[in-house]
Coordinates of C-alpha atoms and ligand atoms in Angstrom, one line a residue:
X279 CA 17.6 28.9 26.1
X280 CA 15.4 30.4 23.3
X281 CA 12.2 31.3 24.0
X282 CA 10.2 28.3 23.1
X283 CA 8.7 28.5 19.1
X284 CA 4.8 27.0 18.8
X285 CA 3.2 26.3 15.9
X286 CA -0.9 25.5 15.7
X287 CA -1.6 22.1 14.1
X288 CA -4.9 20.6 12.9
X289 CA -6.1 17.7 14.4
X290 CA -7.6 17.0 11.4
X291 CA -5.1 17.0 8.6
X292 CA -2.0 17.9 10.1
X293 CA -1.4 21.2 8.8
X294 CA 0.3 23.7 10.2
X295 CA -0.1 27.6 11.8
X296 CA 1.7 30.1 12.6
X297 CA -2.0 31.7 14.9
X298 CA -4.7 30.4 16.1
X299 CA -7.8 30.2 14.6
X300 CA -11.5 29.0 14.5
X301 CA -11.2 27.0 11.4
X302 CA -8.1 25.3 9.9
X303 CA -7.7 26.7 6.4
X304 CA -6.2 23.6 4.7
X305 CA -9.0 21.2 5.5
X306 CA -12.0 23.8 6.6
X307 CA -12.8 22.1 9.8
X308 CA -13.8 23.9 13.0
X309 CA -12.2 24.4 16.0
X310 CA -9.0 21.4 15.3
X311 CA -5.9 23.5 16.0
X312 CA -3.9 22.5 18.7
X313 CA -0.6 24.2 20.3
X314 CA 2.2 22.5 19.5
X315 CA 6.0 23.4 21.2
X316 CA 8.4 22.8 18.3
X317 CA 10.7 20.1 19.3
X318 CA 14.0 22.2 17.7
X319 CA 13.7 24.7 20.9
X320 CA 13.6 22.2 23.8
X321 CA 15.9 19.5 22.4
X322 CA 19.3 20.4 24.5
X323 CA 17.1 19.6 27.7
X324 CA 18.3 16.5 29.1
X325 CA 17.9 14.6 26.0
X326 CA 20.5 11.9 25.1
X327 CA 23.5 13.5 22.6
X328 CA 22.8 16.8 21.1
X329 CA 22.3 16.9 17.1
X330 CA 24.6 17.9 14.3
X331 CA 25.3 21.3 14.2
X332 CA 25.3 21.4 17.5
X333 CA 28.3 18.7 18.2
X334 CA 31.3 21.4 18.0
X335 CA 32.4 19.2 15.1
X336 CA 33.1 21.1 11.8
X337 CA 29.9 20.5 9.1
X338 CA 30.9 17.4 6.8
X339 CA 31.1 16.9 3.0
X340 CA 32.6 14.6 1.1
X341 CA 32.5 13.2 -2.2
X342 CA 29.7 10.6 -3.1
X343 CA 32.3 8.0 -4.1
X344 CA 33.9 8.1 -0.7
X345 CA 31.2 7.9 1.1
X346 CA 31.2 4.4 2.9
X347 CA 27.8 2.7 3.0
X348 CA 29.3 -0.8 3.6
X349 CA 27.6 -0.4 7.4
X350 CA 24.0 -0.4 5.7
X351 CA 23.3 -3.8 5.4
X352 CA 19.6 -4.6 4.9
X353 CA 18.1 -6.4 7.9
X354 CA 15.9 -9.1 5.5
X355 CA 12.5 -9.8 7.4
X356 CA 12.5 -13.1 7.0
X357 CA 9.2 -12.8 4.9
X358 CA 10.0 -12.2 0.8
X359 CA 6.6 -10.6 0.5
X360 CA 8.1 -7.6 2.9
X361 CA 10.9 -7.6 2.0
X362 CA 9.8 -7.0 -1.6
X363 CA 8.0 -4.1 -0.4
X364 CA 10.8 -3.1 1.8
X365 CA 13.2 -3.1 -1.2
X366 CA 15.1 -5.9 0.2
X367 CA 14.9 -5.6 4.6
X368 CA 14.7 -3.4 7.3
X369 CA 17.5 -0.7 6.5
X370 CA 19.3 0.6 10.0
X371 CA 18.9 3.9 11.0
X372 CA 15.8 4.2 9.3
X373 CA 12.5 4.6 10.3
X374 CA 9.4 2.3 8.3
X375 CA 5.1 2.9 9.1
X376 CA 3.5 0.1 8.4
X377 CA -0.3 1.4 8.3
X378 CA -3.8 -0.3 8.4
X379 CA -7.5 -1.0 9.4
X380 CA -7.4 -2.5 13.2
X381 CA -7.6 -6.2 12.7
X382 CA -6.0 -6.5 9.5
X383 CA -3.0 -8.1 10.9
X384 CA -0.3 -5.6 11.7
X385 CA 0.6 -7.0 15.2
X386 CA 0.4 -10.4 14.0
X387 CA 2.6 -10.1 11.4
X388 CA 5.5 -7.9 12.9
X389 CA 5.1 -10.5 16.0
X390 CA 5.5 -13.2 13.5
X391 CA 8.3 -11.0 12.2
X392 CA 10.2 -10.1 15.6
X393 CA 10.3 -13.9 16.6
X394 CA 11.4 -15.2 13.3
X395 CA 14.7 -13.0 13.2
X396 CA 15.1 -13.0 17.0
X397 CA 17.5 -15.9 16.3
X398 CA 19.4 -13.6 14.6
X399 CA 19.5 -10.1 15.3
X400 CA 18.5 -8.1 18.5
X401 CA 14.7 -7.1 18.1
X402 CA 13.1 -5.3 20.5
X403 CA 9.2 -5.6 20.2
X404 CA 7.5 -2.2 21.8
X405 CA 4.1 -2.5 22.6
X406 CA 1.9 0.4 24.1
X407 CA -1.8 -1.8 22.8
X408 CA -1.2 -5.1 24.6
X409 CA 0.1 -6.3 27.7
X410 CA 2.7 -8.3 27.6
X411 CA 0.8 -11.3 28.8
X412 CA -1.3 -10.8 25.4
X413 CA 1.6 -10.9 23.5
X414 CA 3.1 -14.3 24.8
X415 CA 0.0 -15.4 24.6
X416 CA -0.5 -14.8 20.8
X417 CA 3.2 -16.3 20.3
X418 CA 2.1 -19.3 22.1
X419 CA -0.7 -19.9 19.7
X420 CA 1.4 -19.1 17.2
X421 CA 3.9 -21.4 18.1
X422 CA 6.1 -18.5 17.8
X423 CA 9.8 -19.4 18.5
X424 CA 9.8 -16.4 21.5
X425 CA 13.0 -17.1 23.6
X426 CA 15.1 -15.0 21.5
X427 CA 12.8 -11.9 21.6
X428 CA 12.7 -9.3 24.1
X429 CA 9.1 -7.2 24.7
X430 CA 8.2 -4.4 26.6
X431 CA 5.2 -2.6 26.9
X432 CA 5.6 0.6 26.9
X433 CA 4.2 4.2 26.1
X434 CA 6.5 6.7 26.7
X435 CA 9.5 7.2 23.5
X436 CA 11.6 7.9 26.6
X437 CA 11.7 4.4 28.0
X438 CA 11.8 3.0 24.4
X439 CA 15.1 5.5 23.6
X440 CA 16.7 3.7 27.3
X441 CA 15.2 0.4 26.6
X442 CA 17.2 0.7 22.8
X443 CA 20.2 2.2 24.8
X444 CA 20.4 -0.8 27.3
X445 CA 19.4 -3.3 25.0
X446 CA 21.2 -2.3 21.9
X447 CA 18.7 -3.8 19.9
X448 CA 19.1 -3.6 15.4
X449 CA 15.4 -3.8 14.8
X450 CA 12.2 -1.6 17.2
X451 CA 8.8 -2.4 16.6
X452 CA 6.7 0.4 18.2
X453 CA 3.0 -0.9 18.2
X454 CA 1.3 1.5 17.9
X455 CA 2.5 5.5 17.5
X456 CA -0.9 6.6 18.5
X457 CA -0.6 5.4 21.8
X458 CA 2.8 6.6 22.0
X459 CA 3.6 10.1 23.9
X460 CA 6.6 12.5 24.8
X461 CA 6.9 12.7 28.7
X462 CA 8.2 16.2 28.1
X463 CA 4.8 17.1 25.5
X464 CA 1.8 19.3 27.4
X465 CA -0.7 18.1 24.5
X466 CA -3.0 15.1 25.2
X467 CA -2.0 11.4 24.3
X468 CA -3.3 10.1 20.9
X469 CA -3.6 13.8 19.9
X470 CA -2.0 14.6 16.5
X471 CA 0.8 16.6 18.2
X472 CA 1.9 13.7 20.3
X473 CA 2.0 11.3 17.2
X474 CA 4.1 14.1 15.7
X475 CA 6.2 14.5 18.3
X476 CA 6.7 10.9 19.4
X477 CA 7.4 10.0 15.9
X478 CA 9.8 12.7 15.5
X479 CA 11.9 11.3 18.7
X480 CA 12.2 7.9 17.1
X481 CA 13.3 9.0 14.1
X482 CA 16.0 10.8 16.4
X483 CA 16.7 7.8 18.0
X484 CA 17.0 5.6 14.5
X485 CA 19.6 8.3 13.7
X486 CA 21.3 8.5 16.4
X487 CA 21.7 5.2 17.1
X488 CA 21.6 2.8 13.7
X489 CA 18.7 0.8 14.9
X490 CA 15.7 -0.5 12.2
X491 CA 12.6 1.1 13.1
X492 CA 9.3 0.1 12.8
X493 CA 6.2 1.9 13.5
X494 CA 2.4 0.6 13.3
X495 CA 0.0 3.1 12.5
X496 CA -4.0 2.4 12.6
X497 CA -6.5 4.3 10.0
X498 CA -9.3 6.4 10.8
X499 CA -12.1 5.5 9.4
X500 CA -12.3 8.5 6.3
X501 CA -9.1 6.5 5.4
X502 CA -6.3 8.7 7.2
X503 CA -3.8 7.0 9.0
X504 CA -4.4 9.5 12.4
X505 CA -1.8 12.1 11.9
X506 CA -0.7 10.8 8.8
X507 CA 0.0 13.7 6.7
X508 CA 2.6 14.9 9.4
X509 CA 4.5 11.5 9.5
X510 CA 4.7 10.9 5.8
X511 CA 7.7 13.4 5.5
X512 CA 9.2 12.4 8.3
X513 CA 9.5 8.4 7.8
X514 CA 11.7 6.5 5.1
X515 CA 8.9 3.8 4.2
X516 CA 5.6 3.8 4.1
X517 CA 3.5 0.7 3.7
X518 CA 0.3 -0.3 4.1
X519 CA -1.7 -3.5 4.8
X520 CA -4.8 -3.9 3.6
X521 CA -7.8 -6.2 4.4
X522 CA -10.6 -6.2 2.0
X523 CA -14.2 -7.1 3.5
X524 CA -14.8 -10.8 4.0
X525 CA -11.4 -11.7 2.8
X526 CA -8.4 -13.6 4.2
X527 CA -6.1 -12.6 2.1
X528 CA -3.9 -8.9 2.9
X529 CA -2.1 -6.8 0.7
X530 CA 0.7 -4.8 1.7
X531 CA 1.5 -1.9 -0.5
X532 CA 4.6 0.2 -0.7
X533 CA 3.3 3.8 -0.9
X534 CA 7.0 5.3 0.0
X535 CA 10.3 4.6 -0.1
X536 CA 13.4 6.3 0.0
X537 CA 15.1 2.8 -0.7
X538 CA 13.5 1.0 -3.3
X539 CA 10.4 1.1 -5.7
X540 CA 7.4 2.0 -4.8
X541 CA 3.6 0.5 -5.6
X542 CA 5.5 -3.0 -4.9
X543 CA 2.6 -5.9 -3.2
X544 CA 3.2 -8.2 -1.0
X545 CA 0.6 -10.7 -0.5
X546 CA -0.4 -12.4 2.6
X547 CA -3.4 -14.9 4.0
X548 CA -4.6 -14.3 7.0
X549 CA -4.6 -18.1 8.6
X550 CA -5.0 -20.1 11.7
X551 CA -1.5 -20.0 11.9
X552 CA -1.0 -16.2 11.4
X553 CA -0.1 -15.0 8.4
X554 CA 1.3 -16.7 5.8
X555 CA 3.0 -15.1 2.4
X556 CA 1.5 -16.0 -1.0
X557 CA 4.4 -16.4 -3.3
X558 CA 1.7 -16.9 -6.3
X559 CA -0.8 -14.2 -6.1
X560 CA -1.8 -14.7 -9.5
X561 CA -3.1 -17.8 -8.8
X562 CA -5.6 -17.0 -5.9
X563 CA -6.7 -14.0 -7.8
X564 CA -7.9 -16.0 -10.6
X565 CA -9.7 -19.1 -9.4
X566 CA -12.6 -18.7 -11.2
X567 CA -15.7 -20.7 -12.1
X568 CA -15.7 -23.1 -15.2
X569 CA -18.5 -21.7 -16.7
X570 CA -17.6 -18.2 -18.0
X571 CA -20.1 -15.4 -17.0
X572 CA -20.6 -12.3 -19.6
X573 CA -18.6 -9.5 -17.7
X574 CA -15.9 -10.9 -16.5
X575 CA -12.2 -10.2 -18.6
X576 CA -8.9 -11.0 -17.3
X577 CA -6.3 -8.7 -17.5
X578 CA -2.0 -8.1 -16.1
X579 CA -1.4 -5.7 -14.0
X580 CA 2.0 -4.6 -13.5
X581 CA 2.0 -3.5 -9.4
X582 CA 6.0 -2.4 -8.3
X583 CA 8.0 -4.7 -10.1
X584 CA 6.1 -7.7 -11.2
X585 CA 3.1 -8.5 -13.1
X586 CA -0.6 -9.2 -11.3
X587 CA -3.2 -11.7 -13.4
X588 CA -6.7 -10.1 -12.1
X589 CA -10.1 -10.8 -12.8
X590 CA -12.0 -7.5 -13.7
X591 CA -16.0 -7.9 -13.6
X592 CA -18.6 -5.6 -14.8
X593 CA -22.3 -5.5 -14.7
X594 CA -23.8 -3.0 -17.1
X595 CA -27.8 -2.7 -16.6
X596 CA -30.6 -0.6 -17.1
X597 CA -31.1 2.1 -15.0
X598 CA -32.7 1.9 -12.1
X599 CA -34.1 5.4 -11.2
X600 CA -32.4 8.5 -12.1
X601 CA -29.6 9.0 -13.5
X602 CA -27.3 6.0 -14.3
X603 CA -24.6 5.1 -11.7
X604 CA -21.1 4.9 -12.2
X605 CA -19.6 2.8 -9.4
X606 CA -16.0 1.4 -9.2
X607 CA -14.1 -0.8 -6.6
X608 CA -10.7 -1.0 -7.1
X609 CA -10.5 0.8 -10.0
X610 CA -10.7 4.8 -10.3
X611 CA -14.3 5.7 -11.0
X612 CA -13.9 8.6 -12.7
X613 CA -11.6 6.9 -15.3
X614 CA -14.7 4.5 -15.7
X615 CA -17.1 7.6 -16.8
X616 CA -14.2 8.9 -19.3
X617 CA -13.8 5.5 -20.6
X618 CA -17.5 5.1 -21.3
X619 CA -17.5 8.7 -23.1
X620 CA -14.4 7.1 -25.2
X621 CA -17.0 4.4 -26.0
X622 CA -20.0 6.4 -26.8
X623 CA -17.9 8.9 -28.7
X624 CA -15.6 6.7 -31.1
X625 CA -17.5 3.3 -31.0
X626 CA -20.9 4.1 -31.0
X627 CA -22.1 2.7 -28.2
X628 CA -24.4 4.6 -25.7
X629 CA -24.4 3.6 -22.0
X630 CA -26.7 6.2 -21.0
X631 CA -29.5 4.3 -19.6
X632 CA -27.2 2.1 -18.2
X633 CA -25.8 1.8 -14.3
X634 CA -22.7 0.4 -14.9
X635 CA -20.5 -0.8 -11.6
X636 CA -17.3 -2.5 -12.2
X637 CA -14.8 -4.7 -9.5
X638 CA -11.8 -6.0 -9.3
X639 CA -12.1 -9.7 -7.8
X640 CA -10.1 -10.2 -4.3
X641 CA -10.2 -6.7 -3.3
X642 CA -7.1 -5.7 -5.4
X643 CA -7.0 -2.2 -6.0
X644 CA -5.5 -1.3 -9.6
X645 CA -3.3 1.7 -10.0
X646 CA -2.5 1.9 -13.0
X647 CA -3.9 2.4 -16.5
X648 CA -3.1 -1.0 -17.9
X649 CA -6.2 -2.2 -17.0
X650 CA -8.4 0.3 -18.9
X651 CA -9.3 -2.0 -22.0
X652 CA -10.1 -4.8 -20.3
X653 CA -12.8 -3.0 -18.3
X654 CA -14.5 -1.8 -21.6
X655 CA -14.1 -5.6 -22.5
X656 CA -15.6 -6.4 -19.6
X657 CA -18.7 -3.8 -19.7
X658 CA -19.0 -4.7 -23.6
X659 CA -19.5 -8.2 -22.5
X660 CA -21.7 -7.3 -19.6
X661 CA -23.8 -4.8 -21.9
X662 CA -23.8 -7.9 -24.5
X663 CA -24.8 -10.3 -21.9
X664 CA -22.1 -12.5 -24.3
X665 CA -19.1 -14.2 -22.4
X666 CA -15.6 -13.9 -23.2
X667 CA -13.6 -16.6 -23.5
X668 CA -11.8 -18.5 -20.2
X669 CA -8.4 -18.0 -21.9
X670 CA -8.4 -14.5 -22.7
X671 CA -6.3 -11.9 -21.6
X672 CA -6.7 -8.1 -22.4
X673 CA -4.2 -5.4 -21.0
X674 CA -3.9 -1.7 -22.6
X675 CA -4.5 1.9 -21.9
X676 CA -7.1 3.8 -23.5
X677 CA -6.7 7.5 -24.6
X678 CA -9.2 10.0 -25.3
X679 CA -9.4 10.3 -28.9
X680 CA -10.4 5.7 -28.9
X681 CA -6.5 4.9 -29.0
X682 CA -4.8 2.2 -27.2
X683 CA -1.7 3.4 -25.9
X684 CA 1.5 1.4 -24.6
X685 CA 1.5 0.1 -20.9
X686 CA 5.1 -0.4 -19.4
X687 CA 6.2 -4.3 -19.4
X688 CA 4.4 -5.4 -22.3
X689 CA 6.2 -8.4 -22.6
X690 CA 6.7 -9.4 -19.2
X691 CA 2.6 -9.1 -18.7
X692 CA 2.2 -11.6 -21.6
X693 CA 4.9 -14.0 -20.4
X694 CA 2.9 -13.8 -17.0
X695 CA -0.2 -14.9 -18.9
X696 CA 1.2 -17.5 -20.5
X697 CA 2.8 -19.1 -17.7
X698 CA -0.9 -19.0 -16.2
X699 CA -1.9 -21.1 -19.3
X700 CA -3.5 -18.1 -21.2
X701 CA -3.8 -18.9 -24.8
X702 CA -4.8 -15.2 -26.3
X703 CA -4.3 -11.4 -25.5
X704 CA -5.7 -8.3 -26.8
X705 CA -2.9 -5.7 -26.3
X706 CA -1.8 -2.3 -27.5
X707 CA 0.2 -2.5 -31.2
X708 CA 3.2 -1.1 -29.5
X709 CA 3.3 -3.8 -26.9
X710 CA 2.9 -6.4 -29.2
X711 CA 6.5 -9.0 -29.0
X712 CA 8.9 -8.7 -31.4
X713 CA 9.5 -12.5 -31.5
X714 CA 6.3 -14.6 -31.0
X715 CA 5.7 -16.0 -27.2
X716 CA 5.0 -19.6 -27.7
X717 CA 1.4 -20.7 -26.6
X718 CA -0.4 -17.6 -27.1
X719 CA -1.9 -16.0 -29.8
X720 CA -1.0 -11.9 -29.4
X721 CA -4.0 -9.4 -31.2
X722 CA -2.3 -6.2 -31.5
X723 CA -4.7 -3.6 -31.8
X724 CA -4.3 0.1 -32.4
X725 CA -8.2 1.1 -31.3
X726 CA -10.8 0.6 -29.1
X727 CA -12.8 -0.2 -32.4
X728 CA -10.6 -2.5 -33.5
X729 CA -10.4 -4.3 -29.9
X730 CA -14.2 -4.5 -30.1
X731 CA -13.8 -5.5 -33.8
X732 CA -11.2 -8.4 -32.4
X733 CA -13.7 -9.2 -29.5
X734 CA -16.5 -9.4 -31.9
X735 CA -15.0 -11.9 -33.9
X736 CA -13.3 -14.5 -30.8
X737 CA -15.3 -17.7 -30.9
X738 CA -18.8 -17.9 -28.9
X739 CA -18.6 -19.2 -25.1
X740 CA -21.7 -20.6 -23.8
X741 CA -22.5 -18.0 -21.6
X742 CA -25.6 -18.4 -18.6
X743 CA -28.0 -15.5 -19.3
Ligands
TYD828 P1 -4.0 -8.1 14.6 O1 -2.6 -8.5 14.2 O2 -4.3 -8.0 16.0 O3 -4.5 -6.8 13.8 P2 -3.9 -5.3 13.9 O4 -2.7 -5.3 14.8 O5 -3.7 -5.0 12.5 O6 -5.1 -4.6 14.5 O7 -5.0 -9.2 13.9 C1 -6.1 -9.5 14.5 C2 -7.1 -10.3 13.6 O8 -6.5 -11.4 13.0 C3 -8.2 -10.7 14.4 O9 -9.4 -10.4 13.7 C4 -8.0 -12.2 14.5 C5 -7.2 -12.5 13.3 N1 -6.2 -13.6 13.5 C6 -6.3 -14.8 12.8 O10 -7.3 -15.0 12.0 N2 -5.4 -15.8 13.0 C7 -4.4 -15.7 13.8 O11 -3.6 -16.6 14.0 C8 -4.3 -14.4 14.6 C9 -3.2 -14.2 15.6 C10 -5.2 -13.5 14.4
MG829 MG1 -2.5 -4.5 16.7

């Protein structure tokens, strides 16, 4: 056998050596690397049926047209909100990480999950966290339907490669891959290497064998899924669920897929009952209080393939020691200071001695740039202290030179606000419908000027100081 090939890989970020040294040069942190015995080398020893290339078959090509993908048949989870994010199910022979904050409902959900399509399909439910008393315990209080599902708990991929041989299940939920290891590894459980390593096995095994699988993943606290980096390459789909502070509701956002769009949310509420998919996320973003406040706009957001009503607040005030603050949640703070220059430069309007913070109501985080005019319509109003009106929607980028430039899915934002009973919009000129939408009134505007100007002129709300 050839000698075995190492590589050095940071604990850190995931990045990869060919020496050893003090300090990791992608990330700059101290004393991280960790040896780490390529799989490729070791992989004929005892391990199940040897790889392609290896097989003594001839290497295959074929024409894309001939190529039979009748055998791929999504697995649907049961759950639209997944499956939206999925693209449509589980796809077999592929491998999904589902990522996320401890306690924001991974386990729940994929138990939920495993239970609901146990009627159907095999599912084999891996977990290395939880006993499996825990587990029937939280399908009891569930109410889970659990005699079709079979668990294990389990930490080594070996036994989970048998248990998928012997039970020939279509669908493995491995909870979680840090606690998972390769017998065969030297470096330490939960170590980067051993995420890398395990993960690499099961995406072997979803190969080898066709079965759907599913991987839970927890963050670190700067953000990082542990030993992210070095899975993101190797896994099909990437999601994440997402629990804002003092919320019960979860998004769960697509952030790669080889098989179907990415950005796509799936909504979710975290109940008594487990979670439970919100079908109408608009409407929980928006419940808002009768009496408008100045600083709050509404505006469409446009996340995967549908539209998102949010509520977009500001509070623009003096500055309180200093230099003035710039502070976004949910929305990219350094498009915030641009945006203000934008204002300062073509409008007119200094914000200088102002701290200006800005938030998207229910923890939603905005990715895009359609949302850019309504946050300067909602620091205007802020700034103003004058309140824009309940029915008002405002979507549009913002360039540098005071422009409003086109958003993708200009009509299908507006239909969303009208279904929502919005009445007006403020949106780019080039988004503005070729045949009018009945039920709301459409202001094209070309400017950040002439949205102000538009603004300026809406009919007075009574606003509380
Ligand atoms: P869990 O699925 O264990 O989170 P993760 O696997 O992502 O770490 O979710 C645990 C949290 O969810 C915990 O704070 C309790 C809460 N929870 C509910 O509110 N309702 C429920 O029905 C369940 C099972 C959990
Ligand atoms: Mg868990």
């Amino acid at each position: 056998m050839a000698k075995a090939k190492v590589a050095f890989v940071c604990a850190d970020c995931g990045a990869e050596h060919t020496k050893w040294q003090g300090q990791c040069a992608t990330c700059g942190e101290w004393n991280t690397l960790r040896e780490f015995i390529l799989p490729k080398t070791n992989q004929a020893a005892g391990r199940g049926t040897p790889r392609g290339g290896y097989s003594g078959e001839s290497p295959r090509s074929a024409r894309l047209v001939e190529i039979n993908t009748a055998g791929h048949r999504r697995i649907p989870s049961g759950f639209a909100e997944l499956d939206r994010v999925l693209g449509g199910g589980f796809v077999p022979g592929s491998v999904a990480l589902m990522g996320g904050d401890p306690g924001a409902g991974k386990s729940t959900l994929l138990l939920q999950v495993s239970t609901a399509l146990g009627r159907d399909v095999r599912v084999l439910y891996v977990s290395g966290e939880e006993s499996l008393e825990q587990i029937a315990d939280r399908a009891r209080r569930l109410e889970l339907a659990a005699d079709a599902l079979t668990v294990a708990s389990e930490v080594t991929v070996e036994r989970v490669a048998e248990l998928v041989q012997s039970e020939k299940p279509a669908l493995v939920i491995v909870d979680s891959i840090q606690v998972m290891q390769v017998q065969t590894s030297e470096s330490l459980p939960g170590s980067v290497t051993q995420v890398r390593e395990s993960a690499a096995e099961l995406v072997r095994l979803a190969k080898q064998t066709g079965v759907a699988v599913v991987l839970v993943g927890h963050v670190t606290k700067e953000g990082n899924l542990a030993g992210p980096k070095v899975l993101e390459h190797m896994i099909d789909c990437f999601m994440m669920l997402d629990a804002p502070p003092g919320s019960r509701y979860r998004t769960l956002r697509g952030l790669k897929n080889r098989f179907g769009a990415v950005n796509e949310l799936g909504v979710f509420a975290m109940t008594d009952a487990g979670m439970k998919e919100v079908s109408n996320p608009s409407a929980i973003f928006l419940q808002r209080p009768k009496e408008m406040a100045p600083g709050s706009v509404v505006t469409v957001t446009w996340e995967g393939t549908r539209p998102l009503l949010v509520e977009i607040q500001a509070l623009v005030d003096d500055v309180q020691g200093g230099y003035p603050r710039r502070v976004a949640v949910g929305l990219d703070a350094q498009r915030l200071a641009m945006h203000l220059a934008v204002l300062h430069r073509h409008c007119g309007v200094s914000l200088a001695d102002q701290d200006v913070f800005a938030n998207v109501v229910g923890g939603v985080r905005i990715g895009e740039t359609g949302a850019d005019l309504a946050l300067l319509a909602a620091a205007m109003s802020s700034f103003k202290n004058r309140a824009l009106p309940r029915d008002l929607v405002v979507f549009g980028e913002l360039g540098l030179t005071g422009e409003v430039r086109p958003v993708p899915n200009g009509q299908d934002r507006l239909r969303e606000a009208q279904k929502h009973g919005f009445t007006r919009a403020i949106l780019p000129r080039a988004n503005r419908p070729r045949e009018a939408i009945s039920g709301i009134e459409a202001h094209p505007v070309a400017s950040l000027a002439q949205a102000l100007g538009v603004i300026n002129e809406l009919p007075p709300v009574d606003a509380t100081p």
